[in-house]
Amino acid sequence: MPHYFIWTIGCQMNKAESQQIAGYLDSAGYQAAASFSNADLVVLNTCVVRQSAENKVLGTLGLLKGLKNTHPDLQILVTGCLVDSDSQELQRRFPHVDLLFKPGDYPELIDWGHKQGMPIDQKLPRYPRNDGWMAPSPCALIPIIQGCDNFCSYCIVPYRRGREVSRPVGEIVCEVTELARRGIKEVTLLGQNVDSYGHDLPGHPDLADLLRELSSIDDLARIRFLTNHPKDMSLKLIEAMASLNKVCEHLELPVQSGDNDILKAMRRGYTVERYRELVHTLRSKIPHVSLSTDIIVGFPGETEEQFEHSLSLVQEMRFDVIHVAAYSPRPGTIAWREYQDNVAAEVKKERLHKIEELQTAIASEINSQLQGKEVEVLVEGKKKGKWFGRARSNKLVFFEDAGDWLGQLARIQIEKTSPWSLKGQVKNN
Ligand code: SF4
């Protein structure tokens, strides 16, 4: 039986798409391998959102070139955001690659597979896999909208993933109902901007409408969604979150900068004041909502004073988690065309460390307040002898217990906290 190995880097959307690709390869009689070296077919699901990710992709492509020299029958497929409209240029640079296909372009994959004599089932449902290739998990990732219409000046995603296309409500509800029947307890709805969901569908249903529909699925315990856009998040959505018990109190709400001039240059479409107001509304309607954000430091022209504005916003907002990145120019984007990457690398590094240091202190303080409290944890697996899972707030929780907790909702009393995770013991009867 031939074997495949899927190498995935980048966002949750890539992870969801890799699950789908695994499903297609399974249908063709392939079996998951544990590494590149045991595989007859390799899929690289790539990300080029930051230079560091692109470097990893290029390094892996180099490694595969060596592998193909020694195993000429190895088939190499590349998808994800590396693949742009000029795939001929990519094919010229990487002649050892057998197929380049755009993210989510499954017809191209199926067509290629059929030409190779692979009996890929093209009617395979979109259900994410929950066995074999990945460790069994009670959680599933569900893409609900592809692409992005926003064109933030630093971002390559709209050029690679195209304009927004929403999946119909009925299709998503059917998929989640089937997953819940198979034992999935939690779904995370995915989109580059989930707040745009539905504007292109007949009748214009929105994310709040979709959450209501999904909440009525009996066996489903939890719903999450990401990523939100501060300019598009509606009061209707906040109120739906507040009123629907299955929707977890956690949001990914990228601010990117605490300075209005930088936000304007980034073309984010909101001000710091609008962001602050949004967080205030969220916290007043959904007490204890946990907030994650993204910040870019060293955007072209960012002065020390403008960086200080980001730092003081972090101090003021008290986010639960921050993903901080140093700006790197992405060829083809507006910022790459119009601005000079003029903040020195060591200054970017220093600013990144300042945000991380401040956030570590804030997260440590926020998490320490959970000491002695009970949280509900959906148990996702075991690591080094300890069960782990996520609280509704998305905080990672570990505990030790002899029982079989996989896929169960455990009540955990928190005994130890750190900025990154919590530890406790089971309180269920
Ligand atoms: S909202 Fe902005 S940052 Fe996010 S994917 Fe779209 S263009 Fe990129």
mmCIF file of N, CA and C and ligand atoms in Angstrom, residues 147-158 164 192-193 227 229 254 256 266-268, ligand 1:
data_model
loop_
_atom_site.group_PDB
_atom_site.id
_atom_site.type_symbol
_atom_site.label_atom_id
_atom_site.label_comp_id
_atom_site.label_asym_id
_atom_site.label_seq_id
_atom_site.Cartn_x
_atom_site.Cartn_y
_atom_site.Cartn_z
ATOM 1 N N GLY A 147 -10.813 32.982 1.501
ATOM 2 C CA GLY A 147 -10.354 34.227 0.890
ATOM 3 C C GLY A 147 -10.560 35.448 1.764
ATOM 4 N N CYS A 148 -10.161 36.599 1.228
ATOM 5 C CA CYS A 148 -10.300 37.832 1.998
ATOM 6 C C CYS A 148 -10.404 39.012 1.035
ATOM 7 N N ASP A 149 -11.328 39.932 1.357
ATOM 8 C CA ASP A 149 -11.528 41.109 0.488
ATOM 9 C C ASP A 149 -10.827 42.351 1.036
ATOM 10 N N ASN A 150 -10.022 42.192 2.072
ATOM 11 C CA ASN A 150 -9.580 43.397 2.789
ATOM 12 C C ASN A 150 -8.308 44.079 2.292
ATOM 13 N N PHE A 151 -7.361 43.379 1.839
ATOM 14 C CA PHE A 151 -6.107 43.978 1.367
ATOM 15 C C PHE A 151 -5.419 44.872 2.400
ATOM 16 N N CYS A 152 -5.199 44.360 3.602
ATOM 17 C CA CYS A 152 -4.338 45.060 4.555
ATOM 18 C C CYS A 152 -2.984 45.194 3.852
ATOM 19 N N SER A 153 -2.306 46.330 4.058
ATOM 20 C CA SER A 153 -1.187 46.650 3.157
ATOM 21 C C SER A 153 -0.007 45.675 3.265
ATOM 22 N N TYR A 154 0.112 44.987 4.407
ATOM 23 C CA TYR A 154 1.259 44.105 4.628
ATOM 24 C C TYR A 154 0.973 42.650 4.254
ATOM 25 N N CYS A 155 -0.276 42.343 3.864
ATOM 26 C CA CYS A 155 -0.708 40.935 3.852
ATOM 27 C C CYS A 155 -0.792 40.345 2.440
ATOM 28 N N ILE A 156 -0.271 39.158 2.291
ATOM 29 C CA ILE A 156 -0.220 38.470 0.996
ATOM 30 C C ILE A 156 -1.461 37.583 0.772
ATOM 31 N N VAL A 157 -2.200 37.326 1.865
ATOM 32 C CA VAL A 157 -3.280 36.327 1.796
ATOM 33 C C VAL A 157 -4.308 36.590 0.679
ATOM 34 N N PRO A 158 -4.834 37.822 0.522
ATOM 35 C CA PRO A 158 -5.850 38.017 -0.528
ATOM 36 C C PRO A 158 -5.335 37.697 -1.930
ATOM 37 N N GLU A 164 -13.507 36.657 -1.105
ATOM 38 C CA GLU A 164 -14.276 35.881 -0.119
ATOM 39 C C GLU A 164 -15.374 35.027 -0.771
ATOM 40 N N GLN A 192 -10.481 33.771 7.116
ATOM 41 C CA GLN A 192 -9.519 34.861 7.294
ATOM 42 C C GLN A 192 -10.208 36.021 8.001
ATOM 43 N N ASN A 193 -11.502 36.191 7.692
ATOM 44 C CA ASN A 193 -12.311 37.192 8.377
ATOM 45 C C ASN A 193 -13.713 36.627 8.537
ATOM 46 N N THR A 227 -10.809 34.057 12.320
ATOM 47 C CA THR A 227 -10.374 35.232 13.061
ATOM 48 C C THR A 227 -11.378 36.358 12.849
ATOM 49 N N HIS A 229 -12.425 40.494 12.609
ATOM 50 C CA HIS A 229 -11.813 41.757 12.165
ATOM 51 C C HIS A 229 -12.479 42.898 12.923
ATOM 52 N N PRO A 254 -7.378 40.645 16.203
ATOM 53 C CA PRO A 254 -6.056 41.262 15.964
ATOM 54 C C PRO A 254 -6.135 42.786 15.929
ATOM 55 N N GLN A 256 -3.062 44.701 15.738
ATOM 56 C CA GLN A 256 -1.873 44.946 14.885
ATOM 57 C C GLN A 256 -1.009 46.129 15.306
ATOM 58 N N MET A 266 -1.371 50.602 7.482
ATOM 59 C CA MET A 266 -1.645 49.166 7.330
ATOM 60 C C MET A 266 -2.968 48.914 6.596
ATOM 61 N N ARG A 267 -3.766 49.972 6.433
ATOM 62 C CA ARG A 267 -5.104 49.885 5.814
ATOM 63 C C ARG A 267 -6.025 48.943 6.576
ATOM 64 N N ARG A 268 -6.018 49.096 7.901
ATOM 65 C CA ARG A 268 -6.834 48.193 8.714
ATOM 66 C C ARG A 268 -8.294 48.642 8.813
HETATM 67 S S1 SF4 B 1 -8.011 40.782 7.092
HETATM 68 FE FE1 SF4 B 1 -6.077 41.753 6.452
HETATM 69 S S2 SF4 B 1 -4.524 40.558 7.563
HETATM 70 FE FE2 SF4 B 1 -6.376 39.319 7.582
HETATM 71 S S3 SF4 B 1 -6.204 37.960 5.808
HETATM 72 FE FE3 SF4 B 1 -7.356 39.776 5.153
HETATM 73 S S4 SF4 B 1 -5.838 41.157 4.297
HETATM 74 FE FE4 SF4 B 1 -4.726 39.631 5.520
#
